[in-house]
Amino acid sequence: MQRPLLRGGLCWPALEWTGSSDDSRMKMGLFITLAIFLPAMTGCTTIQRAKARMAAGQAPGAPHRGDVMPARAQAYGGVYEAPAPAGVPASTSTSTMRTKAAPTVASAAPVAPSNVAGPDKPASDVIPGADPCQAIIATPGSDGTVAGTPPVISASSSYVVTKLFRPCTTRNDAPGLAQNSVWLAMGFPCSGGDGRVDWKGSHYERPKLVEMILANDCPMGPADQQALKLLAKKELGIPTESTVGAYTPFMVQFWEIPALGESDIGFSVAMRDNDSLTTTWGKMIKGEPLRILLFGRENAWTQTDRLYMVEADIVITSRNRFRLKPASVKVMTTKDIETVRLRCEALRPARNCASVFQI
C-alpha cells in the first residue's frame, strides 16, 4: 500500500492519499489539481512573490515601496520624521521621509489666522463696525438732565444748536447725530468782540448816557462756520463731516440790568441813572464786567418760535468797544415768559410788550 504525501505551508494544503483502486487514483488526481490551482486562485502566489521582491530590494533603515505615511504625519500636512533604525543615532538617519520635525506635545495645535472669521465663529468674537450715529456731548442743565434734542447749549454758552436734520440714537441709547447730517446754530451778537459803545456828554469818564449796541451785524464768536464746526466737534462731539446749514444771530428784544434796576425793549442796553453812570461806569472802564439779562429769539424763520433768556457779562475792551460774554442760555418756559412780560408791562411809559412775549 502506497502513501503519497503532499505537504504544504500557508498556501499549499497538506494532502494525503491511501489506496490503489481506480477510485483512489481519481481522487488523488483531483487533490493534486486543487493543490496546484488553489494558491493561484487565492492570490497567495502573488503576495509571496511581492514580499520576496521587497525583501530583496529593501536597505536597512530605508523606506520601501508599499509603506504608508503614518496618520500622525498626515495630521500635520505630511510633516513627519521617520524614526531612526535601531543602533543608528537620530542625527545620522538617512530617511528620505524627514522633511520637518513633527510638533511636540507642548506645541499648540495649528489654528486659523486671527483675521479670518470662520463660518462658525461666535457672534461675540466678531468686532462690530463703527456706530454711524455720533453721540452728542450735551452739558447737563440745572436739573441734572441732558438735552439731547435741540436746542442744545454749548459748554461755553457761545452758541446754540437749534436744529438737527438727522437726529438718531446710539447703541447705548444716547442722543446723537448722523455723520452727514445738516444742522443749524445760533450765535450771540458782539460775543466775537467789537461791540460799539455810544456815550453822550462832554467827558468819557463822566457821561450823561451810555448805550451798548447789541445789533445783529455785530461779530459773533465763533466768527464763522468753520470755526463753529471745530468748536462744536470739541464741545458737543458733532462730526466735522456734517454741514452747517445756517449760523444766525440771536435777536435781542428785551434786556435788564438787575443790579441797576434798568430794563427796556430793544437791542441797545442803556445806562441812564446818575448813580450808575458815576459808580458802575467808572468800574466798567477799569475792567469790571457788568452782568445783564437778554431776552429774544433766533433771527430766522424757523418751525418753532422759542424765546431764550441769556445771562451774560459786558466787558469794556477798549475805548468805545466792548465784548459780550454769555454765561448761560436757557429756553424760556411759559411761566418764565409770563413773569418777564409782567415786568415789561410795569415800565412807564408803557412799551409794546405783547409783541415781544407773544408765543
Short mmCIF file of N, CA, C and O in Angstrom, two decimals, residues 30-150:
data_model
loop_
_atom_site.label_atom_id
_atom_site.label_comp_id
_atom_site.label_asym_id
_atom_site.label_seq_id
_atom_site.Cartn_x
_atom_site.Cartn_y
_atom_site.Cartn_z
N LEU A 30 -7.64 14.52 -8.47
CA LEU A 30 -8.43 15.72 -8.12
C LEU A 30 -7.74 16.54 -7.06
O LEU A 30 -7.66 17.77 -7.13
N PHE A 31 -7.17 15.85 -6.07
CA PHE A 31 -6.47 16.58 -4.99
C PHE A 31 -5.24 17.29 -5.50
O PHE A 31 -4.92 18.40 -5.10
N ILE A 32 -4.54 16.59 -6.44
CA ILE A 32 -3.33 17.23 -6.99
C ILE A 32 -3.70 18.46 -7.79
O ILE A 32 -3.05 19.51 -7.72
N THR A 33 -4.81 18.37 -8.54
CA THR A 33 -5.26 19.55 -9.32
C THR A 33 -5.60 20.72 -8.42
O THR A 33 -5.24 21.88 -8.66
N LEU A 34 -6.34 20.45 -7.35
CA LEU A 34 -6.68 21.52 -6.41
C LEU A 34 -5.46 22.09 -5.75
O LEU A 34 -5.36 23.30 -5.51
N ALA A 35 -4.46 21.22 -5.46
CA ALA A 35 -3.23 21.70 -4.81
C ALA A 35 -2.46 22.64 -5.70
O ALA A 35 -1.75 23.53 -5.24
N ILE A 36 -2.58 22.46 -7.04
CA ILE A 36 -1.84 23.31 -7.99
C ILE A 36 -2.55 24.65 -8.20
O ILE A 36 -1.93 25.72 -8.18
N PHE A 37 -3.88 24.57 -8.42
CA PHE A 37 -4.60 25.80 -8.79
C PHE A 37 -5.12 26.61 -7.61
O PHE A 37 -5.44 27.79 -7.75
N LEU A 38 -5.28 26.00 -6.44
CA LEU A 38 -5.84 26.75 -5.30
C LEU A 38 -4.97 27.94 -4.88
O LEU A 38 -5.49 29.03 -4.66
N PRO A 39 -3.63 27.83 -4.78
CA PRO A 39 -2.84 29.02 -4.41
C PRO A 39 -2.96 30.15 -5.41
O PRO A 39 -3.01 31.31 -5.05
N ALA A 40 -2.99 29.80 -6.71
CA ALA A 40 -3.09 30.85 -7.73
C ALA A 40 -4.44 31.57 -7.64
O ALA A 40 -4.54 32.78 -7.82
N MET A 41 -5.51 30.83 -7.38
CA MET A 41 -6.84 31.43 -7.30
C MET A 41 -7.00 32.33 -6.10
O MET A 41 -7.71 33.33 -6.13
N THR A 42 -6.34 32.04 -5.02
CA THR A 42 -6.48 32.85 -3.79
C THR A 42 -5.48 33.97 -3.70
O THR A 42 -5.54 34.77 -2.79
N GLY A 43 -4.54 34.09 -4.64
CA GLY A 43 -3.59 35.19 -4.65
C GLY A 43 -2.40 34.99 -3.79
O GLY A 43 -1.60 35.90 -3.61
N CYS A 44 -2.23 33.82 -3.17
CA CYS A 44 -1.11 33.61 -2.26
C CYS A 44 0.21 33.69 -3.00
O CYS A 44 1.19 34.19 -2.48
N THR A 45 0.23 33.15 -4.24
CA THR A 45 1.49 33.17 -5.01
C THR A 45 1.92 34.61 -5.29
O THR A 45 3.08 34.98 -5.15
N THR A 46 0.96 35.48 -5.65
CA THR A 46 1.27 36.89 -5.94
C THR A 46 1.80 37.59 -4.70
O THR A 46 2.75 38.37 -4.77
N ILE A 47 1.18 37.38 -3.55
CA ILE A 47 1.61 38.05 -2.31
C ILE A 47 3.01 37.60 -1.93
O ILE A 47 3.86 38.41 -1.57
N GLN A 48 3.30 36.27 -2.06
CA GLN A 48 4.61 35.77 -1.68
C GLN A 48 5.69 36.33 -2.60
O GLN A 48 6.77 36.71 -2.16
N ARG A 49 5.37 36.43 -3.89
CA ARG A 49 6.36 36.97 -4.81
C ARG A 49 6.63 38.46 -4.53
O ARG A 49 7.76 38.93 -4.62
N ALA A 50 5.57 39.23 -4.22
CA ALA A 50 5.75 40.66 -3.92
C ALA A 50 6.59 40.85 -2.68
O ALA A 50 7.47 41.71 -2.63
N LYS A 51 6.34 40.01 -1.68
CA LYS A 51 7.13 40.14 -0.45
C LYS A 51 8.56 39.76 -0.68
O LYS A 51 9.49 40.36 -0.11
N ALA A 52 8.80 38.80 -1.53
CA ALA A 52 10.16 38.39 -1.82
C ALA A 52 10.92 39.50 -2.53
O ALA A 52 12.09 39.78 -2.23
N ARG A 53 10.23 40.17 -3.51
CA ARG A 53 10.91 41.26 -4.23
C ARG A 53 11.22 42.41 -3.30
O ARG A 53 12.29 43.02 -3.37
N MET A 54 10.29 42.80 -2.41
CA MET A 54 10.51 43.93 -1.49
C MET A 54 11.59 43.61 -0.50
O MET A 54 12.42 44.46 -0.13
N ALA A 55 11.65 42.36 -0.02
CA ALA A 55 12.68 41.97 0.94
C ALA A 55 14.05 42.03 0.31
O ALA A 55 15.05 42.38 0.95
N ALA A 56 14.13 41.67 -1.02
CA ALA A 56 15.43 41.67 -1.69
C ALA A 56 15.94 43.08 -1.95
O ALA A 56 17.14 43.33 -1.93
N GLY A 57 15.04 44.05 -2.21
CA GLY A 57 15.49 45.40 -2.56
C GLY A 57 15.45 46.38 -1.43
O GLY A 57 15.68 47.57 -1.63
N GLN A 58 15.10 46.00 -0.22
CA GLN A 58 14.98 46.93 0.90
C GLN A 58 16.31 47.03 1.62
O GLN A 58 16.90 46.04 1.99
N ALA A 59 16.77 48.29 1.82
CA ALA A 59 18.01 48.53 2.58
C ALA A 59 17.64 48.74 4.03
O ALA A 59 16.55 49.23 4.34
N PRO A 60 18.58 48.42 4.92
CA PRO A 60 18.27 48.61 6.35
C PRO A 60 17.99 50.08 6.67
O PRO A 60 18.77 50.96 6.32
N GLY A 61 16.91 50.32 7.32
CA GLY A 61 16.57 51.68 7.76
C GLY A 61 15.95 52.55 6.71
O GLY A 61 15.70 53.72 6.97
N ALA A 62 15.77 52.10 5.48
CA ALA A 62 15.23 52.93 4.40
C ALA A 62 13.80 52.54 4.10
O ALA A 62 13.42 51.38 4.24
N PRO A 63 12.96 53.51 3.69
CA PRO A 63 11.59 53.17 3.32
C PRO A 63 11.55 52.42 2.02
O PRO A 63 12.48 52.50 1.20
N HIS A 64 10.51 51.68 1.81
CA HIS A 64 10.40 50.91 0.59
C HIS A 64 8.99 51.04 0.04
O HIS A 64 8.09 51.55 0.71
N ARG A 65 8.84 50.60 -1.19
CA ARG A 65 7.55 50.73 -1.85
C ARG A 65 6.51 49.94 -1.08
O ARG A 65 6.74 48.80 -0.71
N GLY A 66 5.38 50.56 -0.91
CA GLY A 66 4.32 49.91 -0.15
C GLY A 66 4.16 50.48 1.24
O GLY A 66 3.20 50.17 1.93
N ASP A 67 5.15 51.35 1.70
CA ASP A 67 4.99 51.98 3.01
C ASP A 67 3.83 52.97 2.96
O ASP A 67 3.59 53.62 1.94
N VAL A 68 3.14 53.14 4.05
CA VAL A 68 2.02 54.08 4.17
C VAL A 68 2.40 55.17 5.15
O VAL A 68 2.96 54.87 6.22
N MET A 69 2.16 56.44 4.81
CA MET A 69 2.50 57.55 5.70
C MET A 69 1.69 57.45 6.98
O MET A 69 0.47 57.29 6.93
N PRO A 70 2.34 57.54 8.12
CA PRO A 70 1.61 57.42 9.39
C PRO A 70 0.54 58.49 9.52
O PRO A 70 0.67 59.59 8.98
N ALA A 71 -0.52 58.17 10.27
CA ALA A 71 -1.59 59.14 10.49
C ALA A 71 -1.08 60.38 11.19
O ALA A 71 -1.57 61.47 11.00
N ARG A 72 -0.05 60.24 12.05
CA ARG A 72 0.48 61.40 12.76
C ARG A 72 1.08 62.40 11.79
O ARG A 72 0.97 63.60 11.95
N ALA A 73 1.74 61.89 10.71
CA ALA A 73 2.28 62.80 9.72
C ALA A 73 1.17 63.44 8.90
O ALA A 73 1.23 64.61 8.55
N GLN A 74 0.11 62.70 8.57
CA GLN A 74 -0.99 63.27 7.81
C GLN A 74 -1.67 64.39 8.56
O GLN A 74 -2.14 65.36 7.98
N ALA A 75 -1.73 64.31 9.90
CA ALA A 75 -2.40 65.35 10.69
C ALA A 75 -1.67 66.68 10.59
O ALA A 75 -2.26 67.72 10.79
N TYR A 76 -0.36 66.67 10.25
CA TYR A 76 0.39 67.92 10.14
C TYR A 76 0.79 68.21 8.71
O TYR A 76 1.84 68.78 8.43
N GLY A 77 -0.05 67.76 7.77
CA GLY A 77 0.18 68.10 6.38
C GLY A 77 1.37 67.38 5.77
O GLY A 77 2.06 67.91 4.89
N GLY A 78 1.72 66.18 6.22
CA GLY A 78 2.82 65.44 5.64
C GLY A 78 4.15 65.75 6.28
O GLY A 78 5.19 65.28 5.83
N VAL A 79 4.19 66.55 7.33
CA VAL A 79 5.44 66.88 8.01
C VAL A 79 5.67 65.84 9.09
O VAL A 79 4.99 65.85 10.11
N TYR A 80 6.62 64.95 8.84
CA TYR A 80 6.85 63.86 9.78
C TYR A 80 8.27 63.36 9.63
O TYR A 80 8.82 63.31 8.53
N GLU A 81 8.90 63.00 10.70
CA GLU A 81 10.25 62.44 10.69
C GLU A 81 10.15 60.98 11.09
O GLU A 81 9.72 60.65 12.20
N ALA A 82 10.55 60.12 10.17
CA ALA A 82 10.50 58.67 10.44
C ALA A 82 11.51 58.33 11.52
O ALA A 82 12.60 58.90 11.58
N PRO A 83 11.18 57.43 12.40
CA PRO A 83 12.12 57.06 13.45
C PRO A 83 13.35 56.38 12.89
O PRO A 83 13.29 55.66 11.89
N ALA A 84 14.52 56.65 13.50
CA ALA A 84 15.77 56.05 13.04
C ALA A 84 15.79 54.58 13.39
O ALA A 84 15.22 54.15 14.40
N PRO A 85 16.43 53.78 12.57
CA PRO A 85 16.52 52.34 12.86
C PRO A 85 17.35 52.08 14.09
O PRO A 85 18.10 52.94 14.54
N ALA A 86 17.21 50.90 14.62
CA ALA A 86 17.93 50.55 15.85
C ALA A 86 19.42 50.64 15.64
O ALA A 86 19.96 50.19 14.63
N GLY A 87 20.09 51.26 16.57
CA GLY A 87 21.55 51.38 16.52
C GLY A 87 22.05 52.56 15.74
O GLY A 87 23.25 52.82 15.70
N VAL A 88 21.16 53.31 15.09
CA VAL A 88 21.59 54.48 14.31
C VAL A 88 21.14 55.73 15.04
O VAL A 88 19.95 55.87 15.34
N PRO A 89 22.04 56.68 15.34
CA PRO A 89 21.63 57.92 16.03
C PRO A 89 20.62 58.69 15.20
O PRO A 89 20.64 58.64 13.98
N ALA A 90 19.79 59.43 15.93
CA ALA A 90 18.74 60.19 15.23
C ALA A 90 19.34 61.21 14.29
O ALA A 90 18.79 61.52 13.25
N SER A 91 20.48 61.80 14.63
CA SER A 91 21.05 62.85 13.81
C SER A 91 21.64 62.33 12.52
O SER A 91 21.88 63.09 11.59
N THR A 92 21.92 60.98 12.41
CA THR A 92 22.51 60.41 11.20
C THR A 92 21.53 59.60 10.40
O THR A 92 21.92 58.85 9.51
N SER A 93 20.26 59.69 10.70
CA SER A 93 19.26 58.92 9.98
C SER A 93 19.22 59.35 8.53
O SER A 93 19.26 60.53 8.21
N THR A 94 19.15 58.39 7.60
CA THR A 94 19.13 58.68 6.17
C THR A 94 17.73 58.61 5.59
O THR A 94 17.56 58.48 4.39
N SER A 95 16.73 58.74 6.46
CA SER A 95 15.35 58.59 6.00
C SER A 95 15.02 59.67 4.99
O SER A 95 15.24 60.85 5.23
N THR A 96 14.45 59.30 3.87
CA THR A 96 14.01 60.27 2.88
C THR A 96 12.67 60.88 3.22
O THR A 96 12.20 61.79 2.55
N MET A 97 12.01 60.39 4.25
CA MET A 97 10.72 60.94 4.67
C MET A 97 10.88 62.16 5.55
O MET A 97 9.93 62.85 5.82
N ARG A 98 12.11 62.44 6.04
CA ARG A 98 12.25 63.53 7.01
C ARG A 98 12.26 64.86 6.28
O ARG A 98 13.20 65.16 5.55
N THR A 99 11.23 65.64 6.45
CA THR A 99 11.14 66.97 5.87
C THR A 99 11.12 68.05 6.93
O THR A 99 11.58 69.15 6.72
N LYS A 100 10.54 67.74 8.07
CA LYS A 100 10.46 68.72 9.15
C LYS A 100 10.05 67.99 10.41
O LYS A 100 9.23 67.07 10.35
N ALA A 101 10.65 68.39 11.52
CA ALA A 101 10.33 67.72 12.78
C ALA A 101 8.87 67.92 13.13
O ALA A 101 8.33 69.01 12.99
N ALA A 102 8.22 66.87 13.58
CA ALA A 102 6.81 66.95 13.97
C ALA A 102 6.68 67.76 15.24
O ALA A 102 7.56 67.78 16.08
N PRO A 103 5.57 68.51 15.42
CA PRO A 103 5.38 69.30 16.64
C PRO A 103 5.40 68.39 17.86
O PRO A 103 4.90 67.28 17.83
N THR A 104 5.98 68.91 18.92
CA THR A 104 5.98 68.19 20.18
C THR A 104 4.64 68.31 20.86
O THR A 104 3.77 69.07 20.44
N VAL A 105 4.49 67.57 21.94
CA VAL A 105 3.20 67.59 22.66
C VAL A 105 2.90 68.96 23.21
O VAL A 105 1.77 69.41 23.29
N ALA A 106 3.98 69.72 23.58
CA ALA A 106 3.76 71.05 24.18
C ALA A 106 3.39 72.09 23.15
O ALA A 106 2.98 73.18 23.50
N SER A 107 3.58 71.80 21.83
CA SER A 107 3.29 72.79 20.81
C SER A 107 1.79 72.96 20.69
O SER A 107 1.01 72.03 20.87
N ALA A 108 1.39 74.18 20.31
CA ALA A 108 -0.03 74.47 20.13
C ALA A 108 -0.49 73.90 18.81
O ALA A 108 0.26 73.85 17.84
N ALA A 109 -1.72 73.47 18.77
CA ALA A 109 -2.29 72.93 17.54
C ALA A 109 -2.42 74.03 16.52
O ALA A 109 -2.63 75.19 16.87
N PRO A 110 -2.30 73.71 15.21
CA PRO A 110 -2.44 74.75 14.18
C PRO A 110 -3.80 75.40 14.27
O PRO A 110 -4.82 74.73 14.43
N VAL A 111 -3.81 76.74 14.16
CA VAL A 111 -5.07 77.49 14.22
C VAL A 111 -5.18 78.35 12.99
O VAL A 111 -4.20 78.67 12.34
N ALA A 112 -6.40 78.75 12.69
CA ALA A 112 -6.64 79.63 11.56
C ALA A 112 -6.14 81.03 11.88
O ALA A 112 -6.08 81.43 13.04
N PRO A 113 -5.71 81.81 10.85
CA PRO A 113 -5.29 83.20 11.11
C PRO A 113 -6.36 83.98 11.82
O PRO A 113 -7.55 83.79 11.60
N SER A 114 -5.93 84.92 12.68
CA SER A 114 -6.88 85.67 13.51
C SER A 114 -7.75 86.59 12.70
O SER A 114 -8.81 86.98 13.14
N ASN A 115 -7.29 86.97 11.47
CA ASN A 115 -8.09 87.89 10.68
C ASN A 115 -9.10 87.20 9.79
O ASN A 115 -9.73 87.84 8.97
N VAL A 116 -9.22 85.89 9.91
CA VAL A 116 -10.19 85.14 9.11
C VAL A 116 -11.28 84.64 10.03
O VAL A 116 -11.02 83.88 10.96
N ALA A 117 -12.49 85.09 9.80
CA ALA A 117 -13.63 84.66 10.62
C ALA A 117 -14.29 83.48 9.96
O ALA A 117 -14.81 83.58 8.85
N GLY A 118 -14.21 82.34 10.61
CA GLY A 118 -14.81 81.14 10.07
C GLY A 118 -16.32 81.23 10.09
O GLY A 118 -16.91 82.07 10.76
N PRO A 119 -16.97 80.35 9.36
CA PRO A 119 -18.44 80.39 9.32
C PRO A 119 -19.08 80.08 10.65
O PRO A 119 -20.20 80.47 10.89
N ASP A 120 -18.32 79.34 11.52
CA ASP A 120 -18.90 79.01 12.82
C ASP A 120 -18.33 79.88 13.92
O ASP A 120 -18.38 79.51 15.08
N LYS A 121 -17.76 81.04 13.57
CA LYS A 121 -17.19 81.94 14.58
C LYS A 121 -18.30 82.53 15.42
O LYS A 121 -19.29 83.03 14.89
N PRO A 122 -18.19 82.48 16.74
CA PRO A 122 -19.26 83.04 17.58
C PRO A 122 -19.47 84.52 17.30
O PRO A 122 -18.52 85.26 17.01
N ALA A 123 -20.71 84.96 17.39
CA ALA A 123 -21.03 86.36 17.14
C ALA A 123 -20.33 87.29 18.11
O ALA A 123 -20.01 88.42 17.77
N SER A 124 -20.09 86.82 19.33
CA SER A 124 -19.45 87.68 20.33
C SER A 124 -18.00 87.97 19.99
O SER A 124 -17.42 88.94 20.49
N ASP A 125 -17.36 87.13 19.11
CA ASP A 125 -15.98 87.35 18.74
C ASP A 125 -15.82 88.29 17.56
O ASP A 125 -14.71 88.68 17.22
N VAL A 126 -16.91 88.62 16.88
CA VAL A 126 -16.84 89.48 15.71
C VAL A 126 -16.84 90.94 16.17
O VAL A 126 -17.72 91.37 16.91
N ILE A 127 -15.84 91.70 15.74
CA ILE A 127 -15.75 93.10 16.15
C ILE A 127 -16.79 93.91 15.38
O ILE A 127 -16.78 93.92 14.15
N PRO A 128 -17.68 94.61 16.08
CA PRO A 128 -18.72 95.38 15.37
C PRO A 128 -18.12 96.58 14.67
O PRO A 128 -17.09 97.11 15.07
N GLY A 129 -18.78 97.04 13.62
CA GLY A 129 -18.33 98.22 12.91
C GLY A 129 -18.62 99.49 13.69
O GLY A 129 -19.24 99.49 14.75
N ALA A 130 -18.10 100.58 13.16
CA ALA A 130 -18.28 101.85 13.84
C ALA A 130 -19.76 102.23 13.86
O ALA A 130 -20.51 101.95 12.93
N ASP A 131 -20.17 102.86 14.95
CA ASP A 131 -21.56 103.29 15.08
C ASP A 131 -21.78 104.50 14.18
O ASP A 131 -21.10 105.51 14.33
N PRO A 132 -22.70 104.43 13.20
CA PRO A 132 -22.92 105.57 12.30
C PRO A 132 -23.57 106.75 13.01
O PRO A 132 -23.57 107.85 12.48
N CYS A 133 -24.11 106.54 14.19
CA CYS A 133 -24.73 107.62 14.96
C CYS A 133 -23.71 108.15 15.97
O CYS A 133 -23.26 107.41 16.84
N GLN A 134 -23.35 109.42 15.85
CA GLN A 134 -22.37 110.04 16.73
C GLN A 134 -23.08 110.68 17.92
O GLN A 134 -23.95 111.53 17.75
N ALA A 135 -22.70 110.28 19.11
CA ALA A 135 -23.34 110.81 20.31
C ALA A 135 -23.03 112.29 20.49
O ALA A 135 -21.93 112.75 20.18
N ILE A 136 -24.00 113.01 20.99
CA ILE A 136 -23.83 114.44 21.29
C ILE A 136 -23.46 114.59 22.75
O ILE A 136 -24.12 114.06 23.64
N ILE A 137 -22.40 115.36 23.00
CA ILE A 137 -21.93 115.58 24.37
C ILE A 137 -22.61 116.85 24.88
O ILE A 137 -22.07 117.95 24.78
N ALA A 138 -23.80 116.68 25.36
CA ALA A 138 -24.56 117.84 25.83
C ALA A 138 -24.26 118.10 27.31
O ALA A 138 -24.04 117.19 28.09
N THR A 139 -24.23 119.36 27.68
CA THR A 139 -23.98 119.76 29.06
C THR A 139 -25.26 119.63 29.87
O THR A 139 -26.31 120.13 29.45
N PRO A 140 -25.23 118.95 31.01
CA PRO A 140 -26.43 118.83 31.84
C PRO A 140 -26.94 120.19 32.28
O PRO A 140 -26.17 121.12 32.55
N GLY A 141 -28.25 120.31 32.34
CA GLY A 141 -28.86 121.55 32.78
C GLY A 141 -28.88 121.67 34.29
O GLY A 141 -28.29 120.86 35.02
N SER A 142 -29.58 122.67 34.77
CA SER A 142 -29.65 122.91 36.21
C SER A 142 -30.33 121.78 36.96
O SER A 142 -30.07 121.53 38.13
N ASP A 143 -31.22 121.05 36.25
CA ASP A 143 -31.91 119.93 36.88
C ASP A 143 -31.14 118.61 36.74
O ASP A 143 -31.61 117.57 37.17
N GLY A 144 -29.96 118.66 36.13
CA GLY A 144 -29.13 117.47 36.00
C GLY A 144 -29.38 116.65 34.77
O GLY A 144 -28.65 115.70 34.51
N THR A 145 -30.39 116.98 33.96
CA THR A 145 -30.70 116.23 32.76
C THR A 145 -29.93 116.79 31.57
O THR A 145 -29.54 117.96 31.55
N VAL A 146 -29.75 115.94 30.57
CA VAL A 146 -29.04 116.33 29.36
C VAL A 146 -30.05 116.42 28.22
O VAL A 146 -30.78 115.47 27.95
N ALA A 147 -30.07 117.58 27.57
CA ALA A 147 -31.00 117.78 26.46
C ALA A 147 -30.39 117.22 25.19
O ALA A 147 -29.39 117.75 24.69
N GLY A 148 -30.95 116.12 24.71
CA GLY A 148 -30.43 115.50 23.50
C GLY A 148 -31.07 116.03 22.24
O GLY A 148 -30.61 115.76 21.15
N THR A 149 -32.17 116.77 22.37
CA THR A 149 -32.84 117.35 21.22
C THR A 149 -32.68 118.86 21.28
O THR A 149 -32.55 119.45 22.35
N PRO A 150 -32.65 119.50 20.12
CA PRO A 150 -32.46 120.96 20.09
C PRO A 150 -33.56 121.69 20.87
O PRO A 150 -34.70 121.22 20.94
#
